[in-house]
mmCIF file of C-alpha atoms in Angstrom:
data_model
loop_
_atom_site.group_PDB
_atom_site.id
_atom_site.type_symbol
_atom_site.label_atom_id
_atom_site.label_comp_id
_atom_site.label_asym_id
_atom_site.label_seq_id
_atom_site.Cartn_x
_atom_site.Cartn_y
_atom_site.Cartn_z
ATOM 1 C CA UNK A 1 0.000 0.000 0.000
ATOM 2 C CA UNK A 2 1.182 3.552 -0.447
ATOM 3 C CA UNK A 3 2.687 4.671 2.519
ATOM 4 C CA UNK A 4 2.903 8.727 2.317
ATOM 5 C CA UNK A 5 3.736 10.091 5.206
ATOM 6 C CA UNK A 6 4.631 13.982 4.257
ATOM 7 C CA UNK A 7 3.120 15.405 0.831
ATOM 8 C CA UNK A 8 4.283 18.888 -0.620
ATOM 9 C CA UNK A 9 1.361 21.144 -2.591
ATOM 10 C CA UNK A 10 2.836 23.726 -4.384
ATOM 11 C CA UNK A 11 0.696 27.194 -4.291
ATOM 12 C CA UNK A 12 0.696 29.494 -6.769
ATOM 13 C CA UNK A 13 -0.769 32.634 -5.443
ATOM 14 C CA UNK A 14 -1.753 34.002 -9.120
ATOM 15 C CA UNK A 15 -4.831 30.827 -8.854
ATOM 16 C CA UNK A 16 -8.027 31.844 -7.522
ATOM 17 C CA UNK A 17 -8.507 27.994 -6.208
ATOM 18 C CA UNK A 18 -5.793 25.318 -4.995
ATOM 19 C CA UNK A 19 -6.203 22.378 -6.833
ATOM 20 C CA UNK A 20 -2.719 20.862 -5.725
ATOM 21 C CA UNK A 21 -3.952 21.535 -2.315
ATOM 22 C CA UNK A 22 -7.329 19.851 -2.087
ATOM 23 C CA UNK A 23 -5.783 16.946 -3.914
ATOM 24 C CA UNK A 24 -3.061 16.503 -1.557
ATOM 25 C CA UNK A 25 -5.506 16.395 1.224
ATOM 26 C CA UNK A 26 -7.354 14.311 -0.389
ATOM 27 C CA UNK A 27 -4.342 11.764 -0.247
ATOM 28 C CA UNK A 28 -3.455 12.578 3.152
ATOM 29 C CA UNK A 29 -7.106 11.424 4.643
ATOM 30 C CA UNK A 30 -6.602 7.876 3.081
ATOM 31 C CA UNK A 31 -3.057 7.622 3.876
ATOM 32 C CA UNK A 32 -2.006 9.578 7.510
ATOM 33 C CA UNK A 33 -0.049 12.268 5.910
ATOM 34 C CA UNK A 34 0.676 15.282 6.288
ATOM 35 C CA UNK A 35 0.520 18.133 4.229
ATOM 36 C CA UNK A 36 3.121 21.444 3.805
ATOM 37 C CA UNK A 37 1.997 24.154 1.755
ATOM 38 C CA UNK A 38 4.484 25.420 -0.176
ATOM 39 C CA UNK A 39 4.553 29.070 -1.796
ATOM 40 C CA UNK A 40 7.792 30.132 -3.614
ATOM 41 C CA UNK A 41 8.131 34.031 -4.270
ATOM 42 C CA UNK A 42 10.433 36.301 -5.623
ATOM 43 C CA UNK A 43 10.094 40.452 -6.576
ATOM 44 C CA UNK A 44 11.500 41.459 -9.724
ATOM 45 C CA UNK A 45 12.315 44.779 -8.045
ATOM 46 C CA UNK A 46 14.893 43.024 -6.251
ATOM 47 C CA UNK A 47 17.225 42.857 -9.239
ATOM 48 C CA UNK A 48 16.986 46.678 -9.026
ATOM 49 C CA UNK A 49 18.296 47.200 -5.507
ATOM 50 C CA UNK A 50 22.042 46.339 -5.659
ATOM 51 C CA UNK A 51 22.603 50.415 -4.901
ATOM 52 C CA UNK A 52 21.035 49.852 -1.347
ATOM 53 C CA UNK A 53 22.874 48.358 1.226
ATOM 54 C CA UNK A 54 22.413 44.710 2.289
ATOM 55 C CA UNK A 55 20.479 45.338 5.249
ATOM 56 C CA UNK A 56 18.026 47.343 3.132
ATOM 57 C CA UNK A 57 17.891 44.214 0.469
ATOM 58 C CA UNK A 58 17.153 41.981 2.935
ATOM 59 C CA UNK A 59 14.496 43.869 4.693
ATOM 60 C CA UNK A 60 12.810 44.730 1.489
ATOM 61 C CA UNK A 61 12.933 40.392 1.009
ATOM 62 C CA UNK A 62 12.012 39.931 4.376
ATOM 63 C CA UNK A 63 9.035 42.236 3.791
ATOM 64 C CA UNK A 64 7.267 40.836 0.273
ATOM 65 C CA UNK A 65 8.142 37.519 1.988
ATOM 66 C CA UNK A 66 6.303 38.404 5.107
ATOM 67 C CA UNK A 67 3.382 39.691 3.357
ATOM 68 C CA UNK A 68 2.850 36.159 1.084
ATOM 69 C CA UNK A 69 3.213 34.432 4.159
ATOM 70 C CA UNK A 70 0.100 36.819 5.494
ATOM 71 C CA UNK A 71 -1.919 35.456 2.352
ATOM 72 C CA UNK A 72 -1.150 32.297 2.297
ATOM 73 C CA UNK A 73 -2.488 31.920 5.710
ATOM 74 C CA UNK A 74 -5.774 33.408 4.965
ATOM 75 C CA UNK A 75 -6.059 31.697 2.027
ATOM 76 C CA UNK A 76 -6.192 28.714 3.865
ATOM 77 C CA UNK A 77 -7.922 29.690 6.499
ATOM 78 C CA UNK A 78 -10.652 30.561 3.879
ATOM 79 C CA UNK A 79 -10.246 27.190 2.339
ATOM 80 C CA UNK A 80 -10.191 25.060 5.396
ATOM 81 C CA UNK A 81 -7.140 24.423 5.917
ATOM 82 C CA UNK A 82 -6.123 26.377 8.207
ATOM 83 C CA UNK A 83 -4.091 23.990 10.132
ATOM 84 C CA UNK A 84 -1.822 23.213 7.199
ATOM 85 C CA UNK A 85 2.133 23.733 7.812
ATOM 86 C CA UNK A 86 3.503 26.791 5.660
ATOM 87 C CA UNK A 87 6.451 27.213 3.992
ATOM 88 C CA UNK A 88 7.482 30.710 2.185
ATOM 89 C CA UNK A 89 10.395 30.393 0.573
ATOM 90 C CA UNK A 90 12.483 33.303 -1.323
ATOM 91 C CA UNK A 91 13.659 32.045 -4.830
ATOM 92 C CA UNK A 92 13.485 33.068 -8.739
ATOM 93 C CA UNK A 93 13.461 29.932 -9.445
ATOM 94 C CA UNK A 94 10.910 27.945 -7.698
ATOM 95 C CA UNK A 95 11.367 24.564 -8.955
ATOM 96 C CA UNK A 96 14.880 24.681 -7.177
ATOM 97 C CA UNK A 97 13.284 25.951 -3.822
ATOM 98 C CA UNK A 98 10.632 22.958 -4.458
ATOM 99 C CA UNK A 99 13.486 20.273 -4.950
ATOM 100 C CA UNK A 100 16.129 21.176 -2.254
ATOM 101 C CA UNK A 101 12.909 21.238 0.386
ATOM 102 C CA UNK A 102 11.826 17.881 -1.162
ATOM 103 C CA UNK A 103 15.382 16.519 -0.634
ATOM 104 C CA UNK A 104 16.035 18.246 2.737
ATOM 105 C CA UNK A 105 12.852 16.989 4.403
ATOM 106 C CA UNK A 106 11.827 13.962 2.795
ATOM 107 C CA UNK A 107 8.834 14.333 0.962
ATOM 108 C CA UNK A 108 6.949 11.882 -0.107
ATOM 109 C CA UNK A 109 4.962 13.396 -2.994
ATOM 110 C CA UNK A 110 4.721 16.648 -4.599
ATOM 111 C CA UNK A 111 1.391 17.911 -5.858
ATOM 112 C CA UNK A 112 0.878 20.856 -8.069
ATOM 113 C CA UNK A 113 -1.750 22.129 -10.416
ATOM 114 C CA UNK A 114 -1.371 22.425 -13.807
ATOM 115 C CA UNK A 115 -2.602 25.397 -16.033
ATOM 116 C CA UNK A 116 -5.938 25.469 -18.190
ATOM 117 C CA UNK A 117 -5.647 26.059 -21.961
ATOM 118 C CA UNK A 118 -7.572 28.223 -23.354
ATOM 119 C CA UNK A 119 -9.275 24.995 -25.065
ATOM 120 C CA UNK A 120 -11.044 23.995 -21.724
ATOM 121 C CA UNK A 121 -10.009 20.178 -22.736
ATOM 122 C CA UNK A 122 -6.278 20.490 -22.727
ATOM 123 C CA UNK A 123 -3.457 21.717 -19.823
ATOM 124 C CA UNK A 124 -0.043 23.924 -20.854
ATOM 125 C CA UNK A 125 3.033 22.205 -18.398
ATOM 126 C CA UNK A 126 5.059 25.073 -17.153
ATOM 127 C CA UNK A 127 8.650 25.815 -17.120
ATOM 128 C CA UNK A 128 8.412 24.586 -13.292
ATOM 129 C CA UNK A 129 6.228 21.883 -14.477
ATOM 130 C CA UNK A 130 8.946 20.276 -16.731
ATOM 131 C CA UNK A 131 11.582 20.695 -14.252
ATOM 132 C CA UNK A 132 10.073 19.253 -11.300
ATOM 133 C CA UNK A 133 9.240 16.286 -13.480
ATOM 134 C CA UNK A 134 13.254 16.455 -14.629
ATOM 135 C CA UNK A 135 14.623 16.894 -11.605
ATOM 136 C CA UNK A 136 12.147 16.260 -8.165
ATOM 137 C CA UNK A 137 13.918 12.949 -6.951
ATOM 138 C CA UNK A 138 9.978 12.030 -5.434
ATOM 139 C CA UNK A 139 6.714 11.412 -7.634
ATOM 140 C CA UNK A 140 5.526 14.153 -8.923
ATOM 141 C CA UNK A 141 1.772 14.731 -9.088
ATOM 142 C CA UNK A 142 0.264 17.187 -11.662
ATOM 143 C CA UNK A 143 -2.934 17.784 -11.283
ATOM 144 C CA UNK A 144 -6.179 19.833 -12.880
ATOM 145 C CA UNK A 145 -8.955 21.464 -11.125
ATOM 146 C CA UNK A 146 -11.460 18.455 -10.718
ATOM 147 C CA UNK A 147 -12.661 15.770 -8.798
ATOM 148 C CA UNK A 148 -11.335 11.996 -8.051
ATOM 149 C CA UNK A 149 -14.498 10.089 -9.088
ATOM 150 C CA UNK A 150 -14.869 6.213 -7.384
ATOM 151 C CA UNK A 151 -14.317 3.526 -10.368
ATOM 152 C CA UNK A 152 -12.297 6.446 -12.531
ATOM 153 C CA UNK A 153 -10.062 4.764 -14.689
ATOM 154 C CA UNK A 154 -6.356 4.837 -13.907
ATOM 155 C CA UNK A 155 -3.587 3.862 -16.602
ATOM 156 C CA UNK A 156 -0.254 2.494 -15.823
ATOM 157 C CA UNK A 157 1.705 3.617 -18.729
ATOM 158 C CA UNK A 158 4.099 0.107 -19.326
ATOM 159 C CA UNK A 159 6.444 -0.695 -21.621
ATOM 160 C CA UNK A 160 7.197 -4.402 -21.927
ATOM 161 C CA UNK A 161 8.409 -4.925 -24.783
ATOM 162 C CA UNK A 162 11.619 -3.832 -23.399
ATOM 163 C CA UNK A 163 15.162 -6.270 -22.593
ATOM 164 C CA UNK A 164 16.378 -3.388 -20.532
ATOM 165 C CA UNK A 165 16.693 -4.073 -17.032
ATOM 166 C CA UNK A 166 15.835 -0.273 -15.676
ATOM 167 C CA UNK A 167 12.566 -0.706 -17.824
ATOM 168 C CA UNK A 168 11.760 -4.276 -16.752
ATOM 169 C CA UNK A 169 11.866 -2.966 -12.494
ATOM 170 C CA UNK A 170 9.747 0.443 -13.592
ATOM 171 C CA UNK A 171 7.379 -1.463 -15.034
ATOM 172 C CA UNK A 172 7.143 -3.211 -12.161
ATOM 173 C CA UNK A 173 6.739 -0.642 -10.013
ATOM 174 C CA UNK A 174 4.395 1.730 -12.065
ATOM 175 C CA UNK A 175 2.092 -0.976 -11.818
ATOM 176 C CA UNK A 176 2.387 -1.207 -7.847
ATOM 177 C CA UNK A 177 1.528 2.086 -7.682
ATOM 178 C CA UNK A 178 -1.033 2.497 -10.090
ATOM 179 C CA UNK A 179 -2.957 -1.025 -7.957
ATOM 180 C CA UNK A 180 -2.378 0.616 -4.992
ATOM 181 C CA UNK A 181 -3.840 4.119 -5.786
ATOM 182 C CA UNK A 182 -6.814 2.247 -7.453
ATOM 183 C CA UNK A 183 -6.874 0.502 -3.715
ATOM 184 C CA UNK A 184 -6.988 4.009 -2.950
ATOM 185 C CA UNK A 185 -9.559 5.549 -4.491
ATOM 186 C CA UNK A 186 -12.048 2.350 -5.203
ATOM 187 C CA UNK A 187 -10.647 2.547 -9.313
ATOM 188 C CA UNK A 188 -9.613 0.509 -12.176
ATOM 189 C CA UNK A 189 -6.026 -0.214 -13.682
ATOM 190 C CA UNK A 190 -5.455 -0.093 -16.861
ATOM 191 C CA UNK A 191 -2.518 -1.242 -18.326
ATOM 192 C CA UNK A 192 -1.540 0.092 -21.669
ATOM 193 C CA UNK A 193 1.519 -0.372 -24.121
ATOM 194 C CA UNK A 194 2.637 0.534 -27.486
ATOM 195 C CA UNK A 195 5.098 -1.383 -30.063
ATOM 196 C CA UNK A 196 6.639 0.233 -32.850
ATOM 197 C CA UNK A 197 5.615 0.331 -36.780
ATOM 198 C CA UNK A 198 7.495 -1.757 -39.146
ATOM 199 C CA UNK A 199 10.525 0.056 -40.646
ATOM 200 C CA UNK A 200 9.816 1.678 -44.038
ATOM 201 C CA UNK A 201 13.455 1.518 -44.880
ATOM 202 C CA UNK A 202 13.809 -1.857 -44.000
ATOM 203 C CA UNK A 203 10.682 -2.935 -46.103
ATOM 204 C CA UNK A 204 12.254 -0.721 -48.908
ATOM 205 C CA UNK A 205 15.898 -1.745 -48.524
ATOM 206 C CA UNK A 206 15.609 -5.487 -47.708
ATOM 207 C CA UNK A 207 13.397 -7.304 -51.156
ATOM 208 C CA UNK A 208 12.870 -10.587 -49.263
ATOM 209 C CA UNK A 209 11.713 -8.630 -46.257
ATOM 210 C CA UNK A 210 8.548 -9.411 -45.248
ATOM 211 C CA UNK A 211 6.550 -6.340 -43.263
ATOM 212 C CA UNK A 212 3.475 -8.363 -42.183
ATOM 213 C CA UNK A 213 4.808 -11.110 -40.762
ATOM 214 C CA UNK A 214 7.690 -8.900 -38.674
ATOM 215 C CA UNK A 215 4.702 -6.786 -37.561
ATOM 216 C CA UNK A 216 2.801 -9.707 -36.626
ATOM 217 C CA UNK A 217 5.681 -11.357 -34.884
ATOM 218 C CA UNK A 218 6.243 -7.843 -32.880
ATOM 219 C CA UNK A 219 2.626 -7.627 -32.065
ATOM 220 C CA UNK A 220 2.320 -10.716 -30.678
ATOM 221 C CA UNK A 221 5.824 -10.463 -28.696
ATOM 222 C CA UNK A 222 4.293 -7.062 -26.994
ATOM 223 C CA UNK A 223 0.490 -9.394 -26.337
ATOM 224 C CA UNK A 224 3.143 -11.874 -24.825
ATOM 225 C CA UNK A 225 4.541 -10.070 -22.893
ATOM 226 C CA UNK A 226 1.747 -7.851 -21.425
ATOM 227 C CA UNK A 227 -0.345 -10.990 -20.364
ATOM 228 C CA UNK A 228 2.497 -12.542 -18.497
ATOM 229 C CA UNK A 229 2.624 -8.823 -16.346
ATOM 230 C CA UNK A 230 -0.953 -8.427 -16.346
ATOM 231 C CA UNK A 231 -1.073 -12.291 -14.900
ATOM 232 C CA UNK A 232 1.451 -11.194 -12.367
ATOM 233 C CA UNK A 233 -0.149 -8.123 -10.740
ATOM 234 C CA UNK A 234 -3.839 -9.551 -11.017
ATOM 235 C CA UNK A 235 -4.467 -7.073 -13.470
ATOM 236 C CA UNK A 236 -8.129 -7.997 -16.313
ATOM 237 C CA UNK A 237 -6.854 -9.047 -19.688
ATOM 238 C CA UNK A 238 -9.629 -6.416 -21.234
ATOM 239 C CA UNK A 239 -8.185 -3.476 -19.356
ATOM 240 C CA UNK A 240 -4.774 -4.129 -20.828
ATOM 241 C CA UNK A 241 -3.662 -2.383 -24.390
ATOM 242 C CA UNK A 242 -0.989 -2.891 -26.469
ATOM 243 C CA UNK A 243 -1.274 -1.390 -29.291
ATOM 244 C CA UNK A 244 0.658 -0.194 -32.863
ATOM 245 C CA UNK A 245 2.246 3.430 -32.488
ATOM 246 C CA UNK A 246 4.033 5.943 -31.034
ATOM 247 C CA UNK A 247 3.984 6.206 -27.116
ATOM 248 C CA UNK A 248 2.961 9.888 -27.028
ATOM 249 C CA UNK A 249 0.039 9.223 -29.334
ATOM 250 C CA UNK A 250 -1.360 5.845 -27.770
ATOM 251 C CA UNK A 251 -1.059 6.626 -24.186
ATOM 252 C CA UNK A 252 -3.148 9.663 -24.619
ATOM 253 C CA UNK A 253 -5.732 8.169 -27.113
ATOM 254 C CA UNK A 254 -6.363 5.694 -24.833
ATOM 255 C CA UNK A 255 -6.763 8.041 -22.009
ATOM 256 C CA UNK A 256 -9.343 10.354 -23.528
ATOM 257 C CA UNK A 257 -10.899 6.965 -25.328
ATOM 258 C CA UNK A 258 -11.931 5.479 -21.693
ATOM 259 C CA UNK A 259 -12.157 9.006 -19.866
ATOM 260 C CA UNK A 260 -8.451 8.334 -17.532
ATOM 261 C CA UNK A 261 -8.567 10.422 -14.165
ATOM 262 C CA UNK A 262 -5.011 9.543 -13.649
ATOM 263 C CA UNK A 263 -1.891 8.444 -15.821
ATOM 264 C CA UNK A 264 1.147 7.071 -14.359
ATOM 265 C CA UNK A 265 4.169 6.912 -16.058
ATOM 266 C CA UNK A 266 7.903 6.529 -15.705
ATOM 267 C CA UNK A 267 11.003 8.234 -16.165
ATOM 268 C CA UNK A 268 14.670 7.203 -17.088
ATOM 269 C CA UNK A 269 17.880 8.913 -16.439
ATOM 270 C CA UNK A 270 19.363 8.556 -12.372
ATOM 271 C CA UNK A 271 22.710 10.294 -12.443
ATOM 272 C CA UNK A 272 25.102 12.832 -13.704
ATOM 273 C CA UNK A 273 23.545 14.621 -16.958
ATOM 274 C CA UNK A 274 20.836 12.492 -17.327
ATOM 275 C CA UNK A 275 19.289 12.902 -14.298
ATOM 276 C CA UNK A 276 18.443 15.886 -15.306
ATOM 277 C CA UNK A 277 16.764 14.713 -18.521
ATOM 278 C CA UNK A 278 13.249 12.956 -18.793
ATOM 279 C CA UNK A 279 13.277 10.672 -21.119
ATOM 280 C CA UNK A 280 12.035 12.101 -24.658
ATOM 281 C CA UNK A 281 9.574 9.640 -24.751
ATOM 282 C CA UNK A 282 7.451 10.146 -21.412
ATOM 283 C CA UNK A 283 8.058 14.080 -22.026
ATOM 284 C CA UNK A 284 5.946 13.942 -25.374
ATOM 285 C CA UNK A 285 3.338 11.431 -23.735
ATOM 286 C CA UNK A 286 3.221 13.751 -20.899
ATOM 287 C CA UNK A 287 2.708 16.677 -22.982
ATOM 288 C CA UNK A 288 -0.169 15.097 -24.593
ATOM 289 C CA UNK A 289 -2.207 14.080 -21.567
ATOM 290 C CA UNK A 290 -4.860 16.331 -20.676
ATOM 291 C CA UNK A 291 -5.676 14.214 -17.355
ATOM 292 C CA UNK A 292 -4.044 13.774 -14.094
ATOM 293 C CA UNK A 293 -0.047 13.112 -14.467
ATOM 294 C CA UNK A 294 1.618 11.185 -11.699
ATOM 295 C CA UNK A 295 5.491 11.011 -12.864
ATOM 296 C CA UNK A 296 7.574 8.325 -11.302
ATOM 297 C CA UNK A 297 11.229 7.927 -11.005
ATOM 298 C CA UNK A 298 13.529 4.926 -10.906
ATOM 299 C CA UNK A 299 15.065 3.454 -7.676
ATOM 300 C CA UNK A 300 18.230 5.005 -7.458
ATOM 301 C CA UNK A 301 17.705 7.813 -8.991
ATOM 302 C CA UNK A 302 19.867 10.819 -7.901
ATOM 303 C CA UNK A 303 18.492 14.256 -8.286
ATOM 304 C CA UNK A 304 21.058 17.362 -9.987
ATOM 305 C CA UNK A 305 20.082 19.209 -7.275
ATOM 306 C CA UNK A 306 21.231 17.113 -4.606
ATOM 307 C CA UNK A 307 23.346 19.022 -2.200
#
């Protein structure tokens, strides 16, 4: 079972509501936590004041930090929540004021809301967005401005098709997580992968090539394979997908196809450079969703921001 016992929700003090918020207490009632609100600010005006003596700067900091602090408080208050910790941190660049508190208190999950498109259906992922998803060594939970509805429909974005190792034990536990949130929340896993086209050039380059039967020999490889995890986790053979395509034009086809609250997905990369890189292929599936995001990272993995 998910065992959370401190969850971050970013606030953003340019939203009239707090999604992030009411969805991280709406995790903390089913699992103990607690929850930290978390409001990052910074005055452009700053820049401006190098001509003023320290003790001036940091009064003038103290002072716009004060203030947020003020709102933030009432803001919760208003909302209910008024005996939720607060944290006000000074930073112009929040998602490294999100990650150093994440690694410096051990946070379970981070929550935060994502904005509304003009085109009511989609989300835009923020700067902070893509590099809490990059670089937040914890889940990351992105999240729009709507309910959790009992028997939603969660997918478990899989991929196991895959030799690799890393892939094999993310696989593994994406779909942990996505049984135990659907434990959660009384909901259904879905388990969905994709499998690649056959190669144009190869069909054009190779006469004796034959594309149907490598396609069928692929497709059944992927069916294979997903029944044998499916079989594994307890998972229904008609809520499992795999089908022809690109990643970051299945996953989300299927999501909007059978109405997804939630997707869950992985990310590579643990050290050095790559840490700091989601892999290209959950960044475009991600980018396509217009649900729920819950972005997982690999044991071991080692944030850039580690101190």
């Amino acid at each position: 079972m998910i065992k959370y016992e401190r969850i971050l929700a970013v606030i953003e003090a340019d939203r009239e509501t707090q999604p992030a918020l009411s969805r991280a207490y709406e995790l903390a009632k089913k699992t103990g936590a607690s929850v930290t609100a978390m409001l990052v600010v910074y005055d452009l005006s700053y820049d401006m004041t190098t001509m003023l003596s320290p003790d001036d700067r940091e009064a003038m900091r103290d002072a716009v930090t004060k203030e947020h602090a003020g709102w933030l408080k009432k803001t919760l208050d208003d909302l209910g929540f008024s005996k939720t910790d607060i944290v006000v941190e000074w930073n112009n660049r929040a998602f490294e004021a999100v990650v150093h508190y994440v690694i410096d208190n051990s946070i379970d999950l981070v929550v935060k809301a994502t904005k509304r498109h003009d085109d009511l259906a989609s989300v835009i992922f923020t700067p902070t967005d893509w590099h809490l998803l990059r670089k937040c060594p914890s889940p990351v939970l992105l999240v729009k401005d709507h309910e959790w509805p009992e028997n939603g429909e969660i997918i478990a974005a899989v991929n196991v098709g895959s030799e690799d190792d890393e892939h094999a034990l993310l696989n593994d536990k994406i779909t942990v997580i996505a049984n135990d949130y659907a434990a959660l929340l009384s909901g259904n896993v879905n388990l969905v992968n994709s499998y690649p086209a056959t190669p144009l050039n190869i069909a054009i380059e190779v006469p004796e090539f034959d594309p149907d039967t490598y396609n069928n020999a692929v497709k059944h490889h992927h069916e294979l394979e997903m029944n044998t995890h499916s079989e594994k986790y307890a998972i229904d053979s008609k809520r499992c997908y795999v089908k022809e395509g690109l990643p970051e034009k299945v996953i989300p086809k299927i999501a909007k196809d059978i109405d997804a609250e939630l997707v869950i997905i992985g990310t590579v990369g643990r050290i050095g450079i790559s840490a700091a890189l989601i892999g290209n292929t959950a960044e475009h599936v991600i980018d396509e969703l217009v649900c729920d995001v819950l972005a997982i990272k690999p044991d071991g993995f080692i944030s850039p921001l580690s101190r």
